[in-house]
PDB file of C-alpha atoms and ligand atoms in Angstrom:
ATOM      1  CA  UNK A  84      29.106  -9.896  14.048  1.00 44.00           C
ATOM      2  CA  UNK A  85      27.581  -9.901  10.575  1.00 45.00           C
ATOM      3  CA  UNK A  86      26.605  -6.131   9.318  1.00 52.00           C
ATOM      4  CA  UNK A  87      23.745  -5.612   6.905  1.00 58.00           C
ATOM      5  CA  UNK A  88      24.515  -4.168   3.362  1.00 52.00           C
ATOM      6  CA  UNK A  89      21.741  -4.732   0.995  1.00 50.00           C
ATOM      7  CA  UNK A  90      18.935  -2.119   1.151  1.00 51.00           C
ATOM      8  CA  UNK A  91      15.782  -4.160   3.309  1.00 52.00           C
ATOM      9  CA  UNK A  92      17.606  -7.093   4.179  1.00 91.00           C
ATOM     10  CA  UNK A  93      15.923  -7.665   7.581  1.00 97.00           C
ATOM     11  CA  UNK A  94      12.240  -8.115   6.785  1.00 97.00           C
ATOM     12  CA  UNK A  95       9.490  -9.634   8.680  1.00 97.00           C
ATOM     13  CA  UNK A  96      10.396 -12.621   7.542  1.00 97.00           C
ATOM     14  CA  UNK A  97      13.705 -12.722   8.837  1.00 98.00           C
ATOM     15  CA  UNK A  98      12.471 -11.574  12.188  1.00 98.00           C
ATOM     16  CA  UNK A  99      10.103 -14.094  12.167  1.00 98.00           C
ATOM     17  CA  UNK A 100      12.620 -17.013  11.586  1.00 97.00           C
ATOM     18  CA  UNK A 101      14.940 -15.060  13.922  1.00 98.00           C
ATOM     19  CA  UNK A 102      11.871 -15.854  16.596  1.00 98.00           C
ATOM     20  CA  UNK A 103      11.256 -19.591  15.560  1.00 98.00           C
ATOM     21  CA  UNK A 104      15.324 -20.033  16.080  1.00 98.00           C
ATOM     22  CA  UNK A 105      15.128 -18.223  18.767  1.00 97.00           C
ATOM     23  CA  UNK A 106      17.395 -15.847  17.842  1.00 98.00           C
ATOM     24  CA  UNK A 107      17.206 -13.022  19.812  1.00 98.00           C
ATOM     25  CA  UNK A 108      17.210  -9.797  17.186  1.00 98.00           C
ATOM     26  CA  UNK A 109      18.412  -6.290  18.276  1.00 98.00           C
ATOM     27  CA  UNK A 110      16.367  -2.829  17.324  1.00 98.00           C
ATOM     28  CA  UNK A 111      17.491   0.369  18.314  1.00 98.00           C
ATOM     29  CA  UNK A 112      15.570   4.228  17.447  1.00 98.00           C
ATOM     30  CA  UNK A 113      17.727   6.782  14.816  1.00 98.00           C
ATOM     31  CA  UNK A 114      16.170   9.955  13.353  1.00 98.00           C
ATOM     32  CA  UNK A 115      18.913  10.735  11.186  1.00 98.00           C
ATOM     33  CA  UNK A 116      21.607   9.170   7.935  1.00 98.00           C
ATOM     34  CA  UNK A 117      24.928   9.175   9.472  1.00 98.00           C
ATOM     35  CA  UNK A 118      23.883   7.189  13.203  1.00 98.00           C
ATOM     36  CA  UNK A 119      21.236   4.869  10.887  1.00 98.00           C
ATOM     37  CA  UNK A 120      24.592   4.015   8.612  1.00 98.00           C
ATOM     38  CA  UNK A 121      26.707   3.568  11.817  1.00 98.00           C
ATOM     39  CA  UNK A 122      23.536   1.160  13.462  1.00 98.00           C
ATOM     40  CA  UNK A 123      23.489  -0.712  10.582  1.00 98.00           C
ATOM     41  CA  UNK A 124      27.266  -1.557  10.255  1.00 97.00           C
ATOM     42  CA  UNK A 125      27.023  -2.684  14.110  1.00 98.00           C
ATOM     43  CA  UNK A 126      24.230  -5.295  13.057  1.00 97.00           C
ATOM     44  CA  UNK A 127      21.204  -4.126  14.175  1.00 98.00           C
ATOM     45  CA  UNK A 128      18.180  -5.873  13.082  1.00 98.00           C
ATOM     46  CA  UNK A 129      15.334  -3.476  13.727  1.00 98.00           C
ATOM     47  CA  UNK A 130      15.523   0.758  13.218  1.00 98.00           C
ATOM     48  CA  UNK A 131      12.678   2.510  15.063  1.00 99.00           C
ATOM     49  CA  UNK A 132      12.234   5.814  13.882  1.00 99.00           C
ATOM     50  CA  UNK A 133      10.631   6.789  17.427  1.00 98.00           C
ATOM     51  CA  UNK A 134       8.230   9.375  18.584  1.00 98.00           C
ATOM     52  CA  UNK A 135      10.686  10.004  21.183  1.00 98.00           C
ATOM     53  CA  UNK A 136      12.351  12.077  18.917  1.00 98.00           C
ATOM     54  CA  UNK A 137      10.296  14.595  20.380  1.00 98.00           C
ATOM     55  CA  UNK A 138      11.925  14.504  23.774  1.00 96.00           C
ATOM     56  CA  UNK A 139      15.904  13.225  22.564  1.00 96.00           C
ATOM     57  CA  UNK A 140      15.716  15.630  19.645  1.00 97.00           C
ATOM     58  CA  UNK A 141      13.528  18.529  19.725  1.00 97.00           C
ATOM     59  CA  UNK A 142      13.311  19.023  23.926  1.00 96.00           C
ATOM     60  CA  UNK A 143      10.145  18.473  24.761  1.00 96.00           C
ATOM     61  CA  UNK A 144       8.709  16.672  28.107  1.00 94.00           C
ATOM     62  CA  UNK A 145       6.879  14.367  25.804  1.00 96.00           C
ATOM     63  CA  UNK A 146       6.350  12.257  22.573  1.00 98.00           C
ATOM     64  CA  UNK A 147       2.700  14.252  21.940  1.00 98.00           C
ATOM     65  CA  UNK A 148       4.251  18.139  20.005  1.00 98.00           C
ATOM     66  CA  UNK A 149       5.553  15.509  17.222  1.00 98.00           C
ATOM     67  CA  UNK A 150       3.921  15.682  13.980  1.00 98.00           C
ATOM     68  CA  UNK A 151       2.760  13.288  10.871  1.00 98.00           C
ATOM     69  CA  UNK A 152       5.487  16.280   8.552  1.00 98.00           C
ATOM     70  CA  UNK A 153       8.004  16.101  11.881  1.00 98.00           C
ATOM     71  CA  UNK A 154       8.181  12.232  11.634  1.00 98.00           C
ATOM     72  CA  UNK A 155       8.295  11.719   7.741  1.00 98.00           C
ATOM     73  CA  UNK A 156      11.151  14.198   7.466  1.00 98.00           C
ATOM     74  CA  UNK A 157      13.274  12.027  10.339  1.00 99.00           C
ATOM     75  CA  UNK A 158      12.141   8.771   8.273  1.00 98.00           C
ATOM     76  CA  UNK A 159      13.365  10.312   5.356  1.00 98.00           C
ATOM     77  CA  UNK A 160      16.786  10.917   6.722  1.00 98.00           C
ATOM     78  CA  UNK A 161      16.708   7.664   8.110  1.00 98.00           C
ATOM     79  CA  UNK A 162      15.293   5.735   4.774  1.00 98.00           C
ATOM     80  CA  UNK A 163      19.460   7.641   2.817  1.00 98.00           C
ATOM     81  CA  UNK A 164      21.126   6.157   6.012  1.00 98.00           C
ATOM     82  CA  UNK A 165      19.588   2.419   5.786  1.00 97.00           C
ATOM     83  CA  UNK A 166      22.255  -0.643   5.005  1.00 97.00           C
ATOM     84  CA  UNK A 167      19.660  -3.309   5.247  1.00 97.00           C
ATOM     85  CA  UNK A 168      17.821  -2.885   8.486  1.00 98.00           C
ATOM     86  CA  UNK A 169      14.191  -3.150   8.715  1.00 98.00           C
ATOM     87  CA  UNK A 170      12.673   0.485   9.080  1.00 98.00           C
ATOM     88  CA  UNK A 171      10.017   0.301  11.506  1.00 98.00           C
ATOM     89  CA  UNK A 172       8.231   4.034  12.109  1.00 99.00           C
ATOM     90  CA  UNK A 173       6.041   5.528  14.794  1.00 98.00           C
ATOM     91  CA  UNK A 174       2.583   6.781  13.943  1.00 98.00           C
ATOM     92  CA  UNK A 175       2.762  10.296  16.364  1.00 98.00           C
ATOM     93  CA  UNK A 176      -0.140  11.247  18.845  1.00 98.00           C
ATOM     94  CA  UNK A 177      -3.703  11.365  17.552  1.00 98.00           C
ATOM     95  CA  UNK A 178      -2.209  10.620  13.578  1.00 98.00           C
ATOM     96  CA  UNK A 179      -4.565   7.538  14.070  1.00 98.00           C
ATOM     97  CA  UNK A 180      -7.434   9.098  16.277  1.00 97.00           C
ATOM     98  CA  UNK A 181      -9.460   7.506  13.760  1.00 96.00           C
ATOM     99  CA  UNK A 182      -8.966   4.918  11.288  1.00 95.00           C
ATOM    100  CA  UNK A 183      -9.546   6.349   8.449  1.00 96.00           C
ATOM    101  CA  UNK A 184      -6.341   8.929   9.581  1.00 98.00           C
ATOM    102  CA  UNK A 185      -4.244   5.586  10.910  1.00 98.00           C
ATOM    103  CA  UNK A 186      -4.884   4.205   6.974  1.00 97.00           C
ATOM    104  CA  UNK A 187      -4.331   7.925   5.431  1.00 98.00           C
ATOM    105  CA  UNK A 188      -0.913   8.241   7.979  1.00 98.00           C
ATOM    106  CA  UNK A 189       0.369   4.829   7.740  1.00 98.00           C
ATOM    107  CA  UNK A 190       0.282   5.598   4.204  1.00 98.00           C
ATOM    108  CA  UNK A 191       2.333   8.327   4.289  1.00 98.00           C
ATOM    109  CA  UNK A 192       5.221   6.201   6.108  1.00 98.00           C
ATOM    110  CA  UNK A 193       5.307   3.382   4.563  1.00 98.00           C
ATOM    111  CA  UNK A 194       5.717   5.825   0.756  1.00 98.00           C
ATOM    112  CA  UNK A 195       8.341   7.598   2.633  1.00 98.00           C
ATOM    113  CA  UNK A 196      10.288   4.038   3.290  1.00 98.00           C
ATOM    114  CA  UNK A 197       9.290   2.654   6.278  1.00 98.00           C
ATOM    115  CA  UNK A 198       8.663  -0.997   6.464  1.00 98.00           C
ATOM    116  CA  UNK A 199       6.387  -1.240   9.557  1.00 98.00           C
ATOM    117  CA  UNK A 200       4.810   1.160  11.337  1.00 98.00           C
ATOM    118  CA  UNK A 201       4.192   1.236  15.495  1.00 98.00           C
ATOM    119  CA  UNK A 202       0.774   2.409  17.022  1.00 98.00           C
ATOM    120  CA  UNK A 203       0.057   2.626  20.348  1.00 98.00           C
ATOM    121  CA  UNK A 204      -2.944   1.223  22.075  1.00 97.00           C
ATOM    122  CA  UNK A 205      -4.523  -2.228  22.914  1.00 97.00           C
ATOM    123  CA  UNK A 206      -8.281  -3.729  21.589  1.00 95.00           C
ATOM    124  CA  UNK A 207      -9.396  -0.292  20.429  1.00 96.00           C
ATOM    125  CA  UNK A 208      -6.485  -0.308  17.334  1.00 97.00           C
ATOM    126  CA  UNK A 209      -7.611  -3.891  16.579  1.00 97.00           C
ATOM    127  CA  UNK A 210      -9.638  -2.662  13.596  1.00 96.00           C
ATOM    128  CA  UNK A 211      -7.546  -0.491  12.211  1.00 97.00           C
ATOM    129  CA  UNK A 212      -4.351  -3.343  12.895  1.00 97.00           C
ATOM    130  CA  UNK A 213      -6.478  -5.713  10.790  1.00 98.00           C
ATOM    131  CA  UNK A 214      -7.358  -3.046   7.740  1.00 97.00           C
ATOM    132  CA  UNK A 215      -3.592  -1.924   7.156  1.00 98.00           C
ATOM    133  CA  UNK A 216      -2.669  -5.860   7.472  1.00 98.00           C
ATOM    134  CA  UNK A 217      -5.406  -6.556   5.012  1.00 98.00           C
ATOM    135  CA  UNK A 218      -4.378  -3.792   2.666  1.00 97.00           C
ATOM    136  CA  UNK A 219      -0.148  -4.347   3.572  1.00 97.00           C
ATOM    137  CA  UNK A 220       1.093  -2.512   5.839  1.00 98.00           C
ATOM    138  CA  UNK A 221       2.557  -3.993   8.714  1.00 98.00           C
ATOM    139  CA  UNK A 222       1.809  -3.149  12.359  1.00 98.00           C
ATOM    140  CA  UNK A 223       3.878  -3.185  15.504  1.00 98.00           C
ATOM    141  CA  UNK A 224       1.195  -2.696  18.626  1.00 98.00           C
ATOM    142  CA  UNK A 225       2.603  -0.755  21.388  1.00 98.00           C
ATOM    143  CA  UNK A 226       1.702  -1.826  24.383  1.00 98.00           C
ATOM    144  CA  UNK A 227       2.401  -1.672  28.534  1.00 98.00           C
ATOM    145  CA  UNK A 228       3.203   1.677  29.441  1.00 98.00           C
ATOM    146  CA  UNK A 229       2.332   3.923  26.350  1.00 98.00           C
ATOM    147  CA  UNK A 230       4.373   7.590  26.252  1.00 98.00           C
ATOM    148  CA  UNK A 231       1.327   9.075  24.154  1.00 98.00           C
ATOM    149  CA  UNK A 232      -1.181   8.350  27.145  1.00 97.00           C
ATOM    150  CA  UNK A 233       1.059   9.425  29.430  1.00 96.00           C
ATOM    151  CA  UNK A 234      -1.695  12.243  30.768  1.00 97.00           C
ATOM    152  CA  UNK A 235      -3.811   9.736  31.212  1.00 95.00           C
ATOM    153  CA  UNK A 236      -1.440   7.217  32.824  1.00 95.00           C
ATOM    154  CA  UNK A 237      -0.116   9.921  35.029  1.00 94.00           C
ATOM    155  CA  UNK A 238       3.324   9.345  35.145  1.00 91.00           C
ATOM    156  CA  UNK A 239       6.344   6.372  33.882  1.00 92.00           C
ATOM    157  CA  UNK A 240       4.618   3.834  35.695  1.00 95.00           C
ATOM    158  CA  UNK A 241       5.556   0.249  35.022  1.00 97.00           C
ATOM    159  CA  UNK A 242       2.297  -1.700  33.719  1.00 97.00           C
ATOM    160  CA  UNK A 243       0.148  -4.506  34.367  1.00 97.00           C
ATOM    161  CA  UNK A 244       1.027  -5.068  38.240  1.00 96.00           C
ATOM    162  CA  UNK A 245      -1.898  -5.312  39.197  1.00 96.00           C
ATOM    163  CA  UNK A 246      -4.415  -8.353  38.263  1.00 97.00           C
ATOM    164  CA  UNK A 247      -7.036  -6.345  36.464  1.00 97.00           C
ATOM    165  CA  UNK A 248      -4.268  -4.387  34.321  1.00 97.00           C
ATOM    166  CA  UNK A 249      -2.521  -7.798  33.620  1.00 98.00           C
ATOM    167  CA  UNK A 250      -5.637  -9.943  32.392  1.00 98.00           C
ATOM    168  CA  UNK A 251      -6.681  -6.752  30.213  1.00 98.00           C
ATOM    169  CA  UNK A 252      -3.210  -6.524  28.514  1.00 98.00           C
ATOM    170  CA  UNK A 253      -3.013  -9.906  28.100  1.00 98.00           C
ATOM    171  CA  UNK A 254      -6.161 -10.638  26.607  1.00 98.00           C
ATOM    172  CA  UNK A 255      -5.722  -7.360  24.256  1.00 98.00           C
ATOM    173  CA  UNK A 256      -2.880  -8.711  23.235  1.00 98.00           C
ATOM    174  CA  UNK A 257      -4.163 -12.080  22.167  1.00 98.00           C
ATOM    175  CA  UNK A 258      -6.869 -10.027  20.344  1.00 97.00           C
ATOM    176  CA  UNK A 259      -4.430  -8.155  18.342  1.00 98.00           C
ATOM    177  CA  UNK A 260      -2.615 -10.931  17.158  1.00 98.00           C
ATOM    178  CA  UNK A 261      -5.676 -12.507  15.835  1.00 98.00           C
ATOM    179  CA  UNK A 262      -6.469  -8.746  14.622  1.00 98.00           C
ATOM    180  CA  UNK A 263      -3.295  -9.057  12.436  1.00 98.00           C
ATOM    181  CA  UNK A 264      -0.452  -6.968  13.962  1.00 98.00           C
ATOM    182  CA  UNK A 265       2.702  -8.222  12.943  1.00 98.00           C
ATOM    183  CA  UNK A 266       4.756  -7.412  15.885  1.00 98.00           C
ATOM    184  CA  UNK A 267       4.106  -6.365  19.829  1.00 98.00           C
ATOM    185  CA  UNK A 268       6.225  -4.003  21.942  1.00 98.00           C
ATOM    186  CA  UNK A 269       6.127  -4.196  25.534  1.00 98.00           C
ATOM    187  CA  UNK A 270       6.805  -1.206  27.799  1.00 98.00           C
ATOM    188  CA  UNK A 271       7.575  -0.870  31.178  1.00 98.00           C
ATOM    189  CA  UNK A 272       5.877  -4.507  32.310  1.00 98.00           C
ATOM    190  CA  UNK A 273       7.175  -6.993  34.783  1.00 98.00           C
ATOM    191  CA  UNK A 274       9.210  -9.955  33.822  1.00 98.00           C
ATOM    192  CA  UNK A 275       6.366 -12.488  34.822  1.00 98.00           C
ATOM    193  CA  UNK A 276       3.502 -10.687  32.630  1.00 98.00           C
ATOM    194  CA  UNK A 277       5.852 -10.447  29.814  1.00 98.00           C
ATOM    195  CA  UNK A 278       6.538 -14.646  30.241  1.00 98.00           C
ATOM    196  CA  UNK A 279       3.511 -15.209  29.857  1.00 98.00           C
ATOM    197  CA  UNK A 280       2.368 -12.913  26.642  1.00 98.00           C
ATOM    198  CA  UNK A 281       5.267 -15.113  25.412  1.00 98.00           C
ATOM    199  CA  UNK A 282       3.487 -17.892  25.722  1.00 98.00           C
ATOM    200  CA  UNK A 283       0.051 -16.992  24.372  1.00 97.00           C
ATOM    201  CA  UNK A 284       1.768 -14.909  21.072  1.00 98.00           C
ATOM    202  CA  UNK A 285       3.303 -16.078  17.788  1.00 98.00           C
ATOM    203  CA  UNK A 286       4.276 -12.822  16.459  1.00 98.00           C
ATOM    204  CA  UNK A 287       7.641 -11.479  17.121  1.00 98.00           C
ATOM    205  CA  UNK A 288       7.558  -9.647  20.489  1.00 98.00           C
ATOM    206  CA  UNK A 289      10.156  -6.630  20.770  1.00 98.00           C
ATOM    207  CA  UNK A 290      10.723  -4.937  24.737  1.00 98.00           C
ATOM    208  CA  UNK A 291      11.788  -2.165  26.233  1.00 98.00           C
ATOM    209  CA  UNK A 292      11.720  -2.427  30.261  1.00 98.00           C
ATOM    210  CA  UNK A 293      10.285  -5.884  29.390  1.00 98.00           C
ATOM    211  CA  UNK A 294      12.870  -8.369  30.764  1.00 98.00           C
ATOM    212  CA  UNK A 295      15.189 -10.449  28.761  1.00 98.00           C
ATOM    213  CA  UNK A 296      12.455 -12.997  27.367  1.00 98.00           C
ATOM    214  CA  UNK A 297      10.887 -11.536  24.556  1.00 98.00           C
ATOM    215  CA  UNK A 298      12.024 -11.748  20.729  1.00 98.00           C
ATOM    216  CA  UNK A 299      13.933  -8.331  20.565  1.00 98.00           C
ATOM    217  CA  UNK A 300      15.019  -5.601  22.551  1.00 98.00           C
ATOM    218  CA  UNK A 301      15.053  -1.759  21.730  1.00 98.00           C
ATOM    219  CA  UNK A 302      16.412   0.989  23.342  1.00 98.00           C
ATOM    220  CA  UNK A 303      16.613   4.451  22.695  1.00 98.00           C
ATOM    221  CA  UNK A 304      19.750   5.678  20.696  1.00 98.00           C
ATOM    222  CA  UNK A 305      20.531   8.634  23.058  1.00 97.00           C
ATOM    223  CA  UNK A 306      20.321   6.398  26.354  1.00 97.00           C
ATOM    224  CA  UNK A 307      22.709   3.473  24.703  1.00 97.00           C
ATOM    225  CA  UNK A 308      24.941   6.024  24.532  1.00 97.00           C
ATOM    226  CA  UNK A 309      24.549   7.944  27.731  1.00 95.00           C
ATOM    227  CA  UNK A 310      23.746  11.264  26.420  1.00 94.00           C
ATOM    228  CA  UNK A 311      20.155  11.290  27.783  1.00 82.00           C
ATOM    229  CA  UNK A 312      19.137  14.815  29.336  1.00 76.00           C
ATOM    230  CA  UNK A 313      17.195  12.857  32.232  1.00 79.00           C
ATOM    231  CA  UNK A 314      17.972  13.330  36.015  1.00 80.00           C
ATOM    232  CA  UNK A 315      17.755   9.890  36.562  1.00 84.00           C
ATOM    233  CA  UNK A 316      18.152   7.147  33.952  1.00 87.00           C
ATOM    234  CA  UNK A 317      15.313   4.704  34.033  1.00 94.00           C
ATOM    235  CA  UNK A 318      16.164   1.139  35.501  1.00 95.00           C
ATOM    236  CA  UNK A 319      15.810  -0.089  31.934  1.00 97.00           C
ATOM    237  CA  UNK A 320      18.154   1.928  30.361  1.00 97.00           C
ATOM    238  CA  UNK A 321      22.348   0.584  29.884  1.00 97.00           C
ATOM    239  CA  UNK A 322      24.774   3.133  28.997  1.00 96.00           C
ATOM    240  CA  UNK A 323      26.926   1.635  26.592  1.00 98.00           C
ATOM    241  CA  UNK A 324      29.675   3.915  25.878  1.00 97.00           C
ATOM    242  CA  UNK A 325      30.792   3.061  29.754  1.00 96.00           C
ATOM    243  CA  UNK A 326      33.071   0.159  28.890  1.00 94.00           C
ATOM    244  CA  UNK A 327      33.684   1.054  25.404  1.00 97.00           C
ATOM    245  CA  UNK A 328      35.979   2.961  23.411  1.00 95.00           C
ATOM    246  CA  UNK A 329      33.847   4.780  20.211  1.00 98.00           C
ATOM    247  CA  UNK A 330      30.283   4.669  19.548  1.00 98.00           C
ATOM    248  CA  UNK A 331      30.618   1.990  17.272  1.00 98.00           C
ATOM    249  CA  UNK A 332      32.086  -0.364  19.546  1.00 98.00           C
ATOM    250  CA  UNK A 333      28.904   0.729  22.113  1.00 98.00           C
ATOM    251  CA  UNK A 334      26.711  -0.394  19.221  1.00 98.00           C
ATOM    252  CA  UNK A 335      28.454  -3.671  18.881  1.00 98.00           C
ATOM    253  CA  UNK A 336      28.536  -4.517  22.302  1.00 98.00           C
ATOM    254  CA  UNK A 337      24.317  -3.700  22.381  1.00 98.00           C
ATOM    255  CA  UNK A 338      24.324  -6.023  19.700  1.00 98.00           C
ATOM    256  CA  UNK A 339      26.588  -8.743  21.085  1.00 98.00           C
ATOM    257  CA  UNK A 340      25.031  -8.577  24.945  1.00 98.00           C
ATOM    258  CA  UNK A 341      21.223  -8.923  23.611  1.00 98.00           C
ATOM    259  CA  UNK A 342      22.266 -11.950  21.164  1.00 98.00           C
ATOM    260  CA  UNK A 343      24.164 -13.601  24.085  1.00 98.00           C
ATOM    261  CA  UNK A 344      20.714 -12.814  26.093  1.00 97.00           C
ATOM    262  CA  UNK A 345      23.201 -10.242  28.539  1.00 98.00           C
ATOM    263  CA  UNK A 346      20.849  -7.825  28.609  1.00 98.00           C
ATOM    264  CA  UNK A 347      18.743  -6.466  29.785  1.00 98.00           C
ATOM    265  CA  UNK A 348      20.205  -8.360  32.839  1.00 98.00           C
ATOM    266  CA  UNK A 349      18.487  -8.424  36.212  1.00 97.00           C
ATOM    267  CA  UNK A 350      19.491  -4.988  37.350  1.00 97.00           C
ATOM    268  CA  UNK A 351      17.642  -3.620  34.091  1.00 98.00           C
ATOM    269  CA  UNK A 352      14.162  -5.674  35.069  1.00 98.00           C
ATOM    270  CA  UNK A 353      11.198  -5.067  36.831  1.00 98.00           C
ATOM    271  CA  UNK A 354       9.774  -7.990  38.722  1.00 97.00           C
TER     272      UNK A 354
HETATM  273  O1  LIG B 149       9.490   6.323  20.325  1.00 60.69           O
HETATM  274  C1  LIG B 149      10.247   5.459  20.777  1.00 60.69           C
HETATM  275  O2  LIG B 149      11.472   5.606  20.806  1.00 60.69           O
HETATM  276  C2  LIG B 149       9.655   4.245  21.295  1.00 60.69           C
HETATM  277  C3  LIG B 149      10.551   3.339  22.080  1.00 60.69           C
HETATM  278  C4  LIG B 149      10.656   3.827  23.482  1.00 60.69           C
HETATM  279  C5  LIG B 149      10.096   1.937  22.049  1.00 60.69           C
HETATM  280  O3  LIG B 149       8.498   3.993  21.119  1.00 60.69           O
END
């Protein structure tokens, strides 16, 4: 397995081809230099400098205390640790309530290195998907089940079971590829719904709790290697560091099980 070691090697391009050759390419979140340098020697494609860094890093119950100054500085860090990866960042709760903030905030990441940047929502970000496209900027929608609605939502409930939810994120989708987002993430949605986005999309689509058919797969760093602080460990999650020897051999074998299309096996599915 092939590490990366010139500064932005992985760009949307590559991830692109990496979808037409059906590739499968890996993505994994770091908010800091030293497990961004170690992520990058294992091979992985994509880093996600997540909004769950408010739960893994500063111990909240949720993405939503993160801020704009919160995520920039964890980008930063991030940005000194990068051998080639593509830097993807989160835009935190309500730093796009409007678009005018989204363009002012997406901004702000991309100057501080990032290469993409991930928003949450379906239709209503369509407009603001399309300006930052227009102007540059790459976007990643995030869609299925959505940590900053989580009030909203209720609880970590997986997505789009029902007919009504499925048509809606299916056809939101659809409109933001058209809209210009560069990339989708799936949360938390059954295998079948996630076939068939597959189907309808072009763009490269990363999941999470998605099944094993989209482009990509991310997990969070923390839960790869078993240190999560949760009771339970969601279904999703695969705690590498069980049938490994160091953290870097974890990484690898991440790497190595998604591009042999290992994982997420059945266990790690919802249907
Ligand atoms: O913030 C994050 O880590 C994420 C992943 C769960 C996809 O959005």
């Amino acid at each position: 397995m092939s590490s990366h070691s010139d500064k932005n090697l992985v760009t949307l391009a590559t991830l692109k081809k990496m979808k037409k050759d059906g590739d499968k390419f890996t993505c994994l979140t770091s908010y800091e230099a030293t497990m961004t340098s170690k992520i990058c020697d294992a091979g992985v494609d994509v880093v996600l400098v997540g909004d769950s860094l408010g739960m893994v890093v500063q111990g909240h119950d949720s993405t939503l205390p993160v801020t704009m100054d919160q995520l920039i500085y964890h980008l930063e860090c991030v940005v000194k640790g990068n051998k080639g990866a593509h830097i993807m960042a989160d835009m935190p709760f309500m730093s796009y309530a409007t678009d005018d903030m989204g363009f002012e905030n997406a901004t702000r990441l991309m100057q501080a290195g990032a290469n993409s940047v991930k928003i949450e929502g379906g239709e209503w970000i369509s407009k603001m998907a399309s300006m930052l496209s227009d102007r540059g900027i790459p976007i990643c929608a995030h869609m299925g089940l959505t940590p900053q609605t989580i009030n909203r939502i209720g609880g970590n409930f997986v997505q789009g079971r029902d007919p009504t939810k499925r048509e809606l994120i299916i056809n939101e989708a659809k409109s933001l590829e058209i809209a210009g987002a560069a990339m989708l993430l799936l949360e938390c949605v059954p295998d079948s719904l996630t076939k068939e986005i597959m189907s309808e999309l072009k763009i490269p689509v990363i999941g999470i709790g998605a099944g094993p058919s989209t482009d990509g797969q991310v997990m969070v760093i923390h839960d790869l290697l078993g240190i999560s602080c949760l009771d339970k460990l969601p279904k999703f999650v695969k705690d590498y560091m069980k049938d490994s020897n160091s953290i870097q051999d974890a990484l690898k074998n991440y790497v190595k099980e998604v591009k042999e299309n290992k994982f997420p096996a059945k266990e790690h599915t919802f249907f």
